[in-house]
Amino acid sequence: FPLEKAEAYVSLRSPLLINSLKEQWWLLDRRKVSMTLERVGVPAPRMLFVNRDAPDDPNFAWTPTEEGDFVEGDDFVAIGERKIIKPFVEKPVDANRHDVRIYFPSSAGGGCKSLFRKVGDRSGQWNPDINRVRRDGSYVYEAFVPTGGIDVKVYAIAPSYAHAEARKSPAVDGKVERDANGKEVRHAVRLLDDQKRVASKITSAFRQGVCGFDMLYTPIGTSYVCDVNGFSFVKGSEKYLNDAAALLHTICMASLRPARFLEIWDRRQA
């Protein structure tokens, strides 16, 4: 998405913004996403940053990692006292890169699973001989969260609406599960109240009126946010599209006629 071009248009025309452009720059760096989630108290997997670049935003600070400070063992990576033990997930800090790896401990046979954007019916590949992490740039190392093979995709609309769907995790076997029409199989999920509050915190913290994020939901009932994607819509859900249209209509009308909006809003809440 050409953010620079969008910012130039906003500067010229001052349109209503559903999603703030400034915070969309944050979404392009997984470290900034993680730091923002931590600031607003959203649970996320335990992480370790290996920084081979300098900060570029005064809102976020990190210290470049000296190569001698980064230690890699057979079954862990560490910087000083901070250690992440295998299995762990390795993500490029650049959120536009989807070449993610999951490394497994020697007790489980080692190796790693490479994940990537869907190509046909594949989204992952097993690599039994790759055990060492990459050193060609900055990476986030994230503790692997067991979810029973399920990922949850959440689609939020500010301030408090959230639609969620579950799918088979690409970490299972790298194969995309599709229905008879060729679409990825997903199932609607009812979010708990605290998970709905997480959705509200995310739309507020990133100032994104329409925002998708990924949630890891463990069998014991805890949940963690592992990615925030920004502007995202649900495909093929008539209910979601109707709900989204009504909410976005309300937001637009509020910007044009705030007094009338408050009157309608109060009536709906009564």
PDB file of C-alpha atoms in Angstrom:
ATOM      1  CA  PHE A   1       0.000   0.000   0.000  1.00  0.00           C
ATOM      2  CA  PRO A   2       1.539   3.384  -1.030  1.00  0.00           C
ATOM      3  CA  LEU A   3       1.507   5.148   2.342  1.00  0.00           C
ATOM      4  CA  GLU A   4       3.519   8.128   1.110  1.00  0.00           C
ATOM      5  CA  LYS A   5       0.978   8.756  -1.667  1.00  0.00           C
ATOM      6  CA  ALA A   6      -1.915   8.421   0.797  1.00  0.00           C
ATOM      7  CA  GLU A   7      -0.277  10.890   3.198  1.00  0.00           C
ATOM      8  CA  ALA A   8       0.192  13.395   0.376  1.00  0.00           C
ATOM      9  CA  TYR A   9      -3.506  13.084  -0.516  1.00  0.00           C
ATOM     10  CA  VAL A  10      -4.553  13.564   3.110  1.00  0.00           C
ATOM     11  CA  SER A  11      -2.356  16.647   3.367  1.00  0.00           C
ATOM     12  CA  LEU A  12      -3.980  18.037   0.219  1.00  0.00           C
ATOM     13  CA  ARG A  13      -7.651  17.159   0.801  1.00  0.00           C
ATOM     14  CA  SER A  14      -8.063  16.513   4.574  1.00  0.00           C
ATOM     15  CA  PRO A  15     -10.538  13.617   4.164  1.00  0.00           C
ATOM     16  CA  LEU A  16     -12.109  11.656   6.998  1.00  0.00           C
ATOM     17  CA  LEU A  17      -9.612   9.003   8.099  1.00  0.00           C
ATOM     18  CA  ILE A  18     -11.021   5.673   9.258  1.00  0.00           C
ATOM     19  CA  ASN A  19      -7.467   4.368   9.769  1.00  0.00           C
ATOM     20  CA  SER A  20      -4.676   6.692  10.878  1.00  0.00           C
ATOM     21  CA  LEU A  21      -1.798   6.674   8.399  1.00  0.00           C
ATOM     22  CA  LYS A  22       0.898   7.498  10.956  1.00  0.00           C
ATOM     23  CA  GLU A  23       0.247   4.315  12.929  1.00  0.00           C
ATOM     24  CA  GLN A  24       0.148   2.266   9.739  1.00  0.00           C
ATOM     25  CA  TRP A  25       3.895   2.869   9.534  1.00  0.00           C
ATOM     26  CA  TRP A  26       4.174   1.167  12.932  1.00  0.00           C
ATOM     27  CA  LEU A  27       2.445  -1.916  11.545  1.00  0.00           C
ATOM     28  CA  LEU A  28       5.295  -2.388   9.068  1.00  0.00           C
ATOM     29  CA  ASP A  29       7.758  -3.192  11.885  1.00  0.00           C
ATOM     30  CA  ARG A  30       6.975  -6.168  14.103  1.00  0.00           C
ATOM     31  CA  ARG A  31       9.016  -4.670  16.971  1.00  0.00           C
ATOM     32  CA  LYS A  32       6.844  -1.547  17.004  1.00  0.00           C
ATOM     33  CA  VAL A  33       3.732  -3.700  16.999  1.00  0.00           C
ATOM     34  CA  SER A  34       5.040  -5.702  19.960  1.00  0.00           C
ATOM     35  CA  MET A  35       6.032  -2.578  21.909  1.00  0.00           C
ATOM     36  CA  THR A  36       2.630  -0.998  21.301  1.00  0.00           C
ATOM     37  CA  LEU A  37       0.798  -4.135  22.463  1.00  0.00           C
ATOM     38  CA  GLU A  38       2.906  -4.190  25.624  1.00  0.00           C
ATOM     39  CA  ARG A  39       2.165  -0.516  26.350  1.00  0.00           C
ATOM     40  CA  VAL A  40      -1.597  -1.094  26.311  1.00  0.00           C
ATOM     41  CA  GLY A  41      -1.504  -4.405  28.185  1.00  0.00           C
ATOM     42  CA  VAL A  42      -2.399  -6.794  25.361  1.00  0.00           C
ATOM     43  CA  PRO A  43      -1.005 -10.308  26.026  1.00  0.00           C
ATOM     44  CA  ALA A  44       1.557 -11.457  23.452  1.00  0.00           C
ATOM     45  CA  PRO A  45       4.023 -14.350  23.288  1.00  0.00           C
ATOM     46  CA  ARG A  46       7.373 -13.825  24.985  1.00  0.00           C
ATOM     47  CA  MET A  47       9.790 -12.226  22.508  1.00  0.00           C
ATOM     48  CA  LEU A  48      13.435 -11.407  21.915  1.00  0.00           C
ATOM     49  CA  PHE A  49      14.587  -8.770  19.409  1.00  0.00           C
ATOM     50  CA  VAL A  50      17.851  -9.094  17.490  1.00  0.00           C
ATOM     51  CA  ASN A  51      18.376  -5.595  16.107  1.00  0.00           C
ATOM     52  CA  ARG A  52      20.798  -5.156  13.254  1.00  0.00           C
ATOM     53  CA  ASP A  53      19.456  -1.694  12.443  1.00  0.00           C
ATOM     54  CA  ALA A  54      18.955   1.570  14.336  1.00  0.00           C
ATOM     55  CA  PRO A  55      15.581   3.026  15.457  1.00  0.00           C
ATOM     56  CA  ASP A  56      13.884   5.335  12.951  1.00  0.00           C
ATOM     57  CA  ASP A  57      10.990   6.662  15.059  1.00  0.00           C
ATOM     58  CA  PRO A  58      11.203   8.697  18.312  1.00  0.00           C
ATOM     59  CA  ASN A  59       8.192   6.772  19.637  1.00  0.00           C
ATOM     60  CA  PHE A  60      10.226   3.567  19.719  1.00  0.00           C
ATOM     61  CA  ALA A  61      13.714   2.874  20.996  1.00  0.00           C
ATOM     62  CA  TRP A  62      15.952  -0.171  20.831  1.00  0.00           C
ATOM     63  CA  THR A  63      19.653  -0.817  21.082  1.00  0.00           C
ATOM     64  CA  PRO A  64      21.402  -2.351  18.069  1.00  0.00           C
ATOM     65  CA  THR A  65      22.539  -5.871  18.982  1.00  0.00           C
ATOM     66  CA  GLU A  66      26.283  -6.436  18.943  1.00  0.00           C
ATOM     67  CA  GLU A  67      27.052  -9.714  17.188  1.00  0.00           C
ATOM     68  CA  GLY A  68      29.061 -10.868  20.180  1.00  0.00           C
ATOM     69  CA  ASP A  69      26.062 -10.331  22.481  1.00  0.00           C
ATOM     70  CA  PHE A  70      23.801 -12.640  20.470  1.00  0.00           C
ATOM     71  CA  VAL A  71      24.294 -16.258  21.534  1.00  0.00           C
ATOM     72  CA  GLU A  72      22.862 -19.241  19.678  1.00  0.00           C
ATOM     73  CA  GLY A  73      22.937 -22.689  21.240  1.00  0.00           C
ATOM     74  CA  ASP A  74      21.630 -25.982  19.934  1.00  0.00           C
ATOM     75  CA  ASP A  75      18.222 -25.328  21.476  1.00  0.00           C
ATOM     76  CA  PHE A  76      18.058 -21.621  22.318  1.00  0.00           C
ATOM     77  CA  VAL A  77      18.918 -18.054  21.358  1.00  0.00           C
ATOM     78  CA  ALA A  78      19.853 -15.449  23.955  1.00  0.00           C
ATOM     79  CA  ILE A  79      20.978 -11.872  24.500  1.00  0.00           C
ATOM     80  CA  GLY A  80      22.424 -11.424  27.981  1.00  0.00           C
ATOM     81  CA  GLU A  81      20.001 -12.880  30.514  1.00  0.00           C
ATOM     82  CA  ARG A  82      17.121 -13.013  28.026  1.00  0.00           C
ATOM     83  CA  LYS A  83      16.709 -16.435  26.429  1.00  0.00           C
ATOM     84  CA  ILE A  84      14.146 -18.049  24.124  1.00  0.00           C
ATOM     85  CA  ILE A  85      14.157 -21.858  24.080  1.00  0.00           C
ATOM     86  CA  LYS A  86      13.088 -24.011  21.131  1.00  0.00           C
ATOM     87  CA  PRO A  87      10.519 -24.422  19.800  1.00  0.00           C
ATOM     88  CA  PHE A  88      10.468 -20.771  18.804  1.00  0.00           C
ATOM     89  CA  VAL A  89       9.292 -18.678  15.874  1.00  0.00           C
ATOM     90  CA  GLU A  90      11.661 -16.484  13.859  1.00  0.00           C
ATOM     91  CA  LYS A  91      10.063 -13.501  12.086  1.00  0.00           C
ATOM     92  CA  PRO A  92      11.739 -10.751  10.043  1.00  0.00           C
ATOM     93  CA  VAL A  93      11.022  -7.369  11.646  1.00  0.00           C
ATOM     94  CA  ASP A  94       9.710  -6.228   8.252  1.00  0.00           C
ATOM     95  CA  ALA A  95       6.013  -7.124   8.420  1.00  0.00           C
ATOM     96  CA  ASN A  96       5.837  -7.260   4.620  1.00  0.00           C
ATOM     97  CA  ARG A  97       8.093 -10.302   4.737  1.00  0.00           C
ATOM     98  CA  HIS A  98       6.222 -13.548   5.352  1.00  0.00           C
ATOM     99  CA  ASP A  99       9.180 -15.933   5.307  1.00  0.00           C
ATOM    100  CA  VAL A 100       8.672 -17.075   8.894  1.00  0.00           C
ATOM    101  CA  ARG A 101      10.399 -20.092  10.442  1.00  0.00           C
ATOM    102  CA  ILE A 102       9.591 -22.342  13.392  1.00  0.00           C
ATOM    103  CA  TYR A 103      12.659 -24.069  14.888  1.00  0.00           C
ATOM    104  CA  PHE A 104      12.280 -27.317  16.833  1.00  0.00           C
ATOM    105  CA  PRO A 105      14.483 -28.686  19.654  1.00  0.00           C
ATOM    106  CA  SER A 106      16.968 -31.508  19.185  1.00  0.00           C
ATOM    107  CA  SER A 107      14.838 -33.664  21.507  1.00  0.00           C
ATOM    108  CA  ALA A 108      12.107 -33.527  18.840  1.00  0.00           C
ATOM    109  CA  GLY A 109      14.518 -34.231  16.000  1.00  0.00           C
ATOM    110  CA  GLY A 110      15.460 -30.603  15.261  1.00  0.00           C
ATOM    111  CA  GLY A 111      14.842 -28.963  11.909  1.00  0.00           C
ATOM    112  CA  CYS A 112      12.533 -26.077  11.088  1.00  0.00           C
ATOM    113  CA  LYS A 113       9.287 -25.405   9.314  1.00  0.00           C
ATOM    114  CA  SER A 114       9.309 -22.545   6.803  1.00  0.00           C
ATOM    115  CA  LEU A 115       6.025 -20.667   6.493  1.00  0.00           C
ATOM    116  CA  PHE A 116       5.088 -18.407   3.588  1.00  0.00           C
ATOM    117  CA  ARG A 117       2.116 -16.798   1.865  1.00  0.00           C
ATOM    118  CA  LYS A 118      -0.249 -19.372   0.386  1.00  0.00           C
ATOM    119  CA  VAL A 119       0.889 -20.807  -2.939  1.00  0.00           C
ATOM    120  CA  GLY A 120      -1.828 -23.102  -4.262  1.00  0.00           C
ATOM    121  CA  ASP A 121      -2.610 -25.424  -1.371  1.00  0.00           C
ATOM    122  CA  ARG A 122       0.707 -24.906   0.429  1.00  0.00           C
ATOM    123  CA  SER A 123       1.714 -22.383   3.082  1.00  0.00           C
ATOM    124  CA  GLY A 124       4.645 -24.182   4.687  1.00  0.00           C
ATOM    125  CA  GLN A 125       7.528 -26.584   4.104  1.00  0.00           C
ATOM    126  CA  TRP A 126       9.480 -28.865   6.423  1.00  0.00           C
ATOM    127  CA  ASN A 127      13.291 -28.455   6.430  1.00  0.00           C
ATOM    128  CA  PRO A 128      14.906 -31.228   8.518  1.00  0.00           C
ATOM    129  CA  ASP A 129      18.473 -29.962   8.023  1.00  0.00           C
ATOM    130  CA  ILE A 130      18.006 -26.291   8.935  1.00  0.00           C
ATOM    131  CA  ASN A 131      18.737 -25.754  12.614  1.00  0.00           C
ATOM    132  CA  ARG A 132      20.594 -22.426  12.724  1.00  0.00           C
ATOM    133  CA  VAL A 133      18.803 -19.081  12.715  1.00  0.00           C
ATOM    134  CA  ARG A 134      19.298 -16.440  10.034  1.00  0.00           C
ATOM    135  CA  ARG A 135      21.779 -13.608  10.539  1.00  0.00           C
ATOM    136  CA  ASP A 136      21.121 -11.473   7.469  1.00  0.00           C
ATOM    137  CA  GLY A 137      19.037  -8.781   9.167  1.00  0.00           C
ATOM    138  CA  SER A 138      16.881  -7.914  12.172  1.00  0.00           C
ATOM    139  CA  TYR A 139      14.585 -10.602  13.551  1.00  0.00           C
ATOM    140  CA  VAL A 140      12.005 -11.191  16.250  1.00  0.00           C
ATOM    141  CA  TYR A 141      12.248 -14.495  18.152  1.00  0.00           C
ATOM    142  CA  GLU A 142       8.950 -15.517  19.683  1.00  0.00           C
ATOM    143  CA  ALA A 143       8.174 -18.361  22.061  1.00  0.00           C
ATOM    144  CA  PHE A 144       6.075 -20.985  20.278  1.00  0.00           C
ATOM    145  CA  VAL A 145       2.532 -21.131  21.667  1.00  0.00           C
ATOM    146  CA  PRO A 146       0.771 -24.508  21.297  1.00  0.00           C
ATOM    147  CA  THR A 147      -2.781 -23.989  20.050  1.00  0.00           C
ATOM    148  CA  GLY A 148      -3.939 -27.467  19.132  1.00  0.00           C
ATOM    149  CA  GLY A 149      -3.371 -26.685  15.449  1.00  0.00           C
ATOM    150  CA  ILE A 150      -5.766 -23.729  15.240  1.00  0.00           C
ATOM    151  CA  ASP A 151      -5.194 -20.056  14.348  1.00  0.00           C
ATOM    152  CA  VAL A 152      -7.812 -17.383  15.057  1.00  0.00           C
ATOM    153  CA  LYS A 153      -8.173 -14.405  12.730  1.00  0.00           C
ATOM    154  CA  VAL A 154      -9.956 -11.421  14.291  1.00  0.00           C
ATOM    155  CA  TYR A 155     -11.497  -8.569  12.296  1.00  0.00           C
ATOM    156  CA  ALA A 156     -12.249  -5.541  14.457  1.00  0.00           C
ATOM    157  CA  ILE A 157     -14.094  -2.290  13.827  1.00  0.00           C
ATOM    158  CA  ALA A 158     -13.695   0.515  16.344  1.00  0.00           C
ATOM    159  CA  PRO A 159     -14.711   0.985  18.993  1.00  0.00           C
ATOM    160  CA  SER A 160     -15.986  -2.432  20.099  1.00  0.00           C
ATOM    161  CA  TYR A 161     -16.982  -4.741  17.240  1.00  0.00           C
ATOM    162  CA  ALA A 162     -15.028  -7.934  16.526  1.00  0.00           C
ATOM    163  CA  HIS A 163     -15.652 -10.869  14.207  1.00  0.00           C
ATOM    164  CA  ALA A 164     -13.449 -13.953  14.567  1.00  0.00           C
ATOM    165  CA  GLU A 165     -12.766 -17.031  12.463  1.00  0.00           C
ATOM    166  CA  ALA A 166     -10.659 -20.114  13.141  1.00  0.00           C
ATOM    167  CA  ARG A 167      -8.588 -21.989  10.557  1.00  0.00           C
ATOM    168  CA  LYS A 168      -6.087 -24.818  10.539  1.00  0.00           C
ATOM    169  CA  SER A 169      -2.709 -23.406  11.492  1.00  0.00           C
ATOM    170  CA  PRO A 170      -0.064 -23.494   8.728  1.00  0.00           C
ATOM    171  CA  ALA A 171       2.320 -24.785  11.407  1.00  0.00           C
ATOM    172  CA  VAL A 172       0.505 -28.147  11.410  1.00  0.00           C
ATOM    173  CA  ASP A 173       1.603 -29.499   8.027  1.00  0.00           C
ATOM    174  CA  GLY A 174       1.867 -26.466   5.739  1.00  0.00           C
ATOM    175  CA  LYS A 175      -1.186 -27.579   3.751  1.00  0.00           C
ATOM    176  CA  VAL A 176      -4.132 -25.218   3.269  1.00  0.00           C
ATOM    177  CA  GLU A 177      -7.506 -26.813   4.006  1.00  0.00           C
ATOM    178  CA  ARG A 178     -10.003 -25.817   1.298  1.00  0.00           C
ATOM    179  CA  ASP A 179     -13.707 -26.451   0.704  1.00  0.00           C
ATOM    180  CA  ALA A 180     -15.405 -27.690  -2.476  1.00  0.00           C
ATOM    181  CA  ASN A 181     -15.277 -24.149  -3.916  1.00  0.00           C
ATOM    182  CA  GLY A 182     -11.542 -23.804  -3.348  1.00  0.00           C
ATOM    183  CA  LYS A 183     -11.849 -21.371  -0.431  1.00  0.00           C
ATOM    184  CA  GLU A 184      -9.848 -21.803   2.750  1.00  0.00           C
ATOM    185  CA  VAL A 185     -11.985 -23.540   5.372  1.00  0.00           C
ATOM    186  CA  ARG A 186     -12.781 -21.266   8.297  1.00  0.00           C
ATOM    187  CA  HIS A 187     -15.251 -21.471  11.171  1.00  0.00           C
ATOM    188  CA  ALA A 188     -16.860 -18.604  13.069  1.00  0.00           C
ATOM    189  CA  VAL A 189     -15.614 -18.206  16.645  1.00  0.00           C
ATOM    190  CA  ARG A 190     -17.382 -16.544  19.554  1.00  0.00           C
ATOM    191  CA  LEU A 191     -14.919 -14.323  21.398  1.00  0.00           C
ATOM    192  CA  LEU A 192     -14.846 -14.061  25.174  1.00  0.00           C
ATOM    193  CA  ASP A 193     -15.386 -10.672  26.817  1.00  0.00           C
ATOM    194  CA  ASP A 194     -11.689 -10.174  27.573  1.00  0.00           C
ATOM    195  CA  GLN A 195     -10.821 -10.997  23.960  1.00  0.00           C
ATOM    196  CA  LYS A 196     -13.331  -8.394  22.775  1.00  0.00           C
ATOM    197  CA  ARG A 197     -11.630  -5.882  25.057  1.00  0.00           C
ATOM    198  CA  VAL A 198      -8.327  -6.797  23.419  1.00  0.00           C
ATOM    199  CA  ALA A 199      -9.839  -5.959  20.024  1.00  0.00           C
ATOM    200  CA  SER A 200     -10.948  -2.582  21.345  1.00  0.00           C
ATOM    201  CA  LYS A 201      -7.492  -1.885  22.801  1.00  0.00           C
ATOM    202  CA  ILE A 202      -5.842  -2.698  19.483  1.00  0.00           C
ATOM    203  CA  THR A 203      -8.067  -0.462  17.351  1.00  0.00           C
ATOM    204  CA  SER A 204      -7.507   2.335  19.863  1.00  0.00           C
ATOM    205  CA  ALA A 205      -3.738   1.907  20.324  1.00  0.00           C
ATOM    206  CA  PHE A 206      -3.051   1.779  16.582  1.00  0.00           C
ATOM    207  CA  ARG A 207      -5.862   4.226  15.715  1.00  0.00           C
ATOM    208  CA  GLN A 208      -7.206   1.815  13.120  1.00  0.00           C
ATOM    209  CA  GLY A 209     -10.973   1.941  12.667  1.00  0.00           C
ATOM    210  CA  VAL A 210     -10.871  -1.264  10.627  1.00  0.00           C
ATOM    211  CA  CYS A 211      -8.171  -3.654  11.781  1.00  0.00           C
ATOM    212  CA  GLY A 212      -7.336  -7.335  11.595  1.00  0.00           C
ATOM    213  CA  PHE A 213      -5.085  -9.255  13.941  1.00  0.00           C
ATOM    214  CA  ASP A 214      -4.030 -12.828  14.651  1.00  0.00           C
ATOM    215  CA  MET A 215      -4.726 -14.523  17.951  1.00  0.00           C
ATOM    216  CA  LEU A 216      -3.238 -17.690  19.399  1.00  0.00           C
ATOM    217  CA  TYR A 217      -5.795 -19.452  21.572  1.00  0.00           C
ATOM    218  CA  THR A 218      -4.432 -22.206  23.804  1.00  0.00           C
ATOM    219  CA  PRO A 219      -6.340 -25.318  24.913  1.00  0.00           C
ATOM    220  CA  ILE A 220      -6.236 -24.071  28.543  1.00  0.00           C
ATOM    221  CA  GLY A 221      -8.108 -20.893  27.624  1.00  0.00           C
ATOM    222  CA  THR A 222      -5.399 -18.236  27.459  1.00  0.00           C
ATOM    223  CA  SER A 223      -4.954 -16.137  24.339  1.00  0.00           C
ATOM    224  CA  TYR A 224      -2.127 -14.078  22.848  1.00  0.00           C
ATOM    225  CA  VAL A 225      -1.943 -11.629  19.975  1.00  0.00           C
ATOM    226  CA  CYS A 226       0.918 -12.533  17.628  1.00  0.00           C
ATOM    227  CA  ASP A 227       0.346 -10.135  14.726  1.00  0.00           C
ATOM    228  CA  VAL A 228      -1.560  -6.946  13.867  1.00  0.00           C
ATOM    229  CA  ASN A 229      -2.323  -6.524  10.173  1.00  0.00           C
ATOM    230  CA  GLY A 230      -4.130  -3.209   9.871  1.00  0.00           C
ATOM    231  CA  PHE A 231      -6.950  -2.771   7.341  1.00  0.00           C
ATOM    232  CA  SER A 232      -8.606  -6.165   6.822  1.00  0.00           C
ATOM    233  CA  PHE A 233     -12.063  -7.292   5.736  1.00  0.00           C
ATOM    234  CA  VAL A 234     -13.726 -10.711   5.991  1.00  0.00           C
ATOM    235  CA  LYS A 235     -14.347 -12.379   2.647  1.00  0.00           C
ATOM    236  CA  GLY A 236     -17.629 -14.145   2.044  1.00  0.00           C
ATOM    237  CA  SER A 237     -19.419 -13.299   5.306  1.00  0.00           C
ATOM    238  CA  GLU A 238     -22.664 -11.445   4.602  1.00  0.00           C
ATOM    239  CA  LYS A 239     -23.256 -10.785   8.306  1.00  0.00           C
ATOM    240  CA  TYR A 240     -19.842  -9.212   8.755  1.00  0.00           C
ATOM    241  CA  LEU A 241     -20.232  -7.052   5.651  1.00  0.00           C
ATOM    242  CA  ASN A 242     -23.642  -5.815   6.804  1.00  0.00           C
ATOM    243  CA  ASP A 243     -22.325  -5.092  10.307  1.00  0.00           C
ATOM    244  CA  ALA A 244     -19.257  -3.330   8.915  1.00  0.00           C
ATOM    245  CA  ALA A 245     -21.337  -1.219   6.528  1.00  0.00           C
ATOM    246  CA  ALA A 246     -23.638  -0.096   9.350  1.00  0.00           C
ATOM    247  CA  LEU A 247     -20.744   0.767  11.672  1.00  0.00           C
ATOM    248  CA  LEU A 248     -18.752   2.616   9.017  1.00  0.00           C
ATOM    249  CA  HIS A 249     -21.896   4.517   8.002  1.00  0.00           C
ATOM    250  CA  THR A 250     -22.278   5.578  11.629  1.00  0.00           C
ATOM    251  CA  ILE A 251     -18.645   6.707  11.816  1.00  0.00           C
ATOM    252  CA  CYS A 252     -18.968   8.730   8.607  1.00  0.00           C
ATOM    253  CA  MET A 253     -22.242  10.329   9.683  1.00  0.00           C
ATOM    254  CA  ALA A 254     -20.727  11.232  13.051  1.00  0.00           C
ATOM    255  CA  SER A 255     -17.998  13.196  11.299  1.00  0.00           C
ATOM    256  CA  LEU A 256     -20.524  15.075   9.157  1.00  0.00           C
ATOM    257  CA  ARG A 257     -23.311  15.653  11.702  1.00  0.00           C
ATOM    258  CA  PRO A 258     -21.939  15.023  15.209  1.00  0.00           C
ATOM    259  CA  ALA A 259     -25.013  16.336  17.068  1.00  0.00           C
ATOM    260  CA  ARG A 260     -27.374  14.133  15.058  1.00  0.00           C
ATOM    261  CA  PHE A 261     -25.036  11.163  15.527  1.00  0.00           C
ATOM    262  CA  LEU A 262     -25.060  11.531  19.311  1.00  0.00           C
ATOM    263  CA  GLU A 263     -28.839  11.657  19.300  1.00  0.00           C
ATOM    264  CA  ILE A 264     -29.040   8.419  17.280  1.00  0.00           C
ATOM    265  CA  TRP A 265     -26.295   6.782  19.358  1.00  0.00           C
ATOM    266  CA  ASP A 266     -28.011   7.594  22.656  1.00  0.00           C
ATOM    267  CA  ARG A 267     -31.249   6.156  21.328  1.00  0.00           C
ATOM    268  CA  ARG A 268     -29.499   2.912  20.323  1.00  0.00           C
ATOM    269  CA  GLN A 269     -27.831   2.556  23.696  1.00  0.00           C
ATOM    270  CA  ALA A 270     -31.065   3.103  25.630  1.00  0.00           C
TER     271      ALA A 270
END
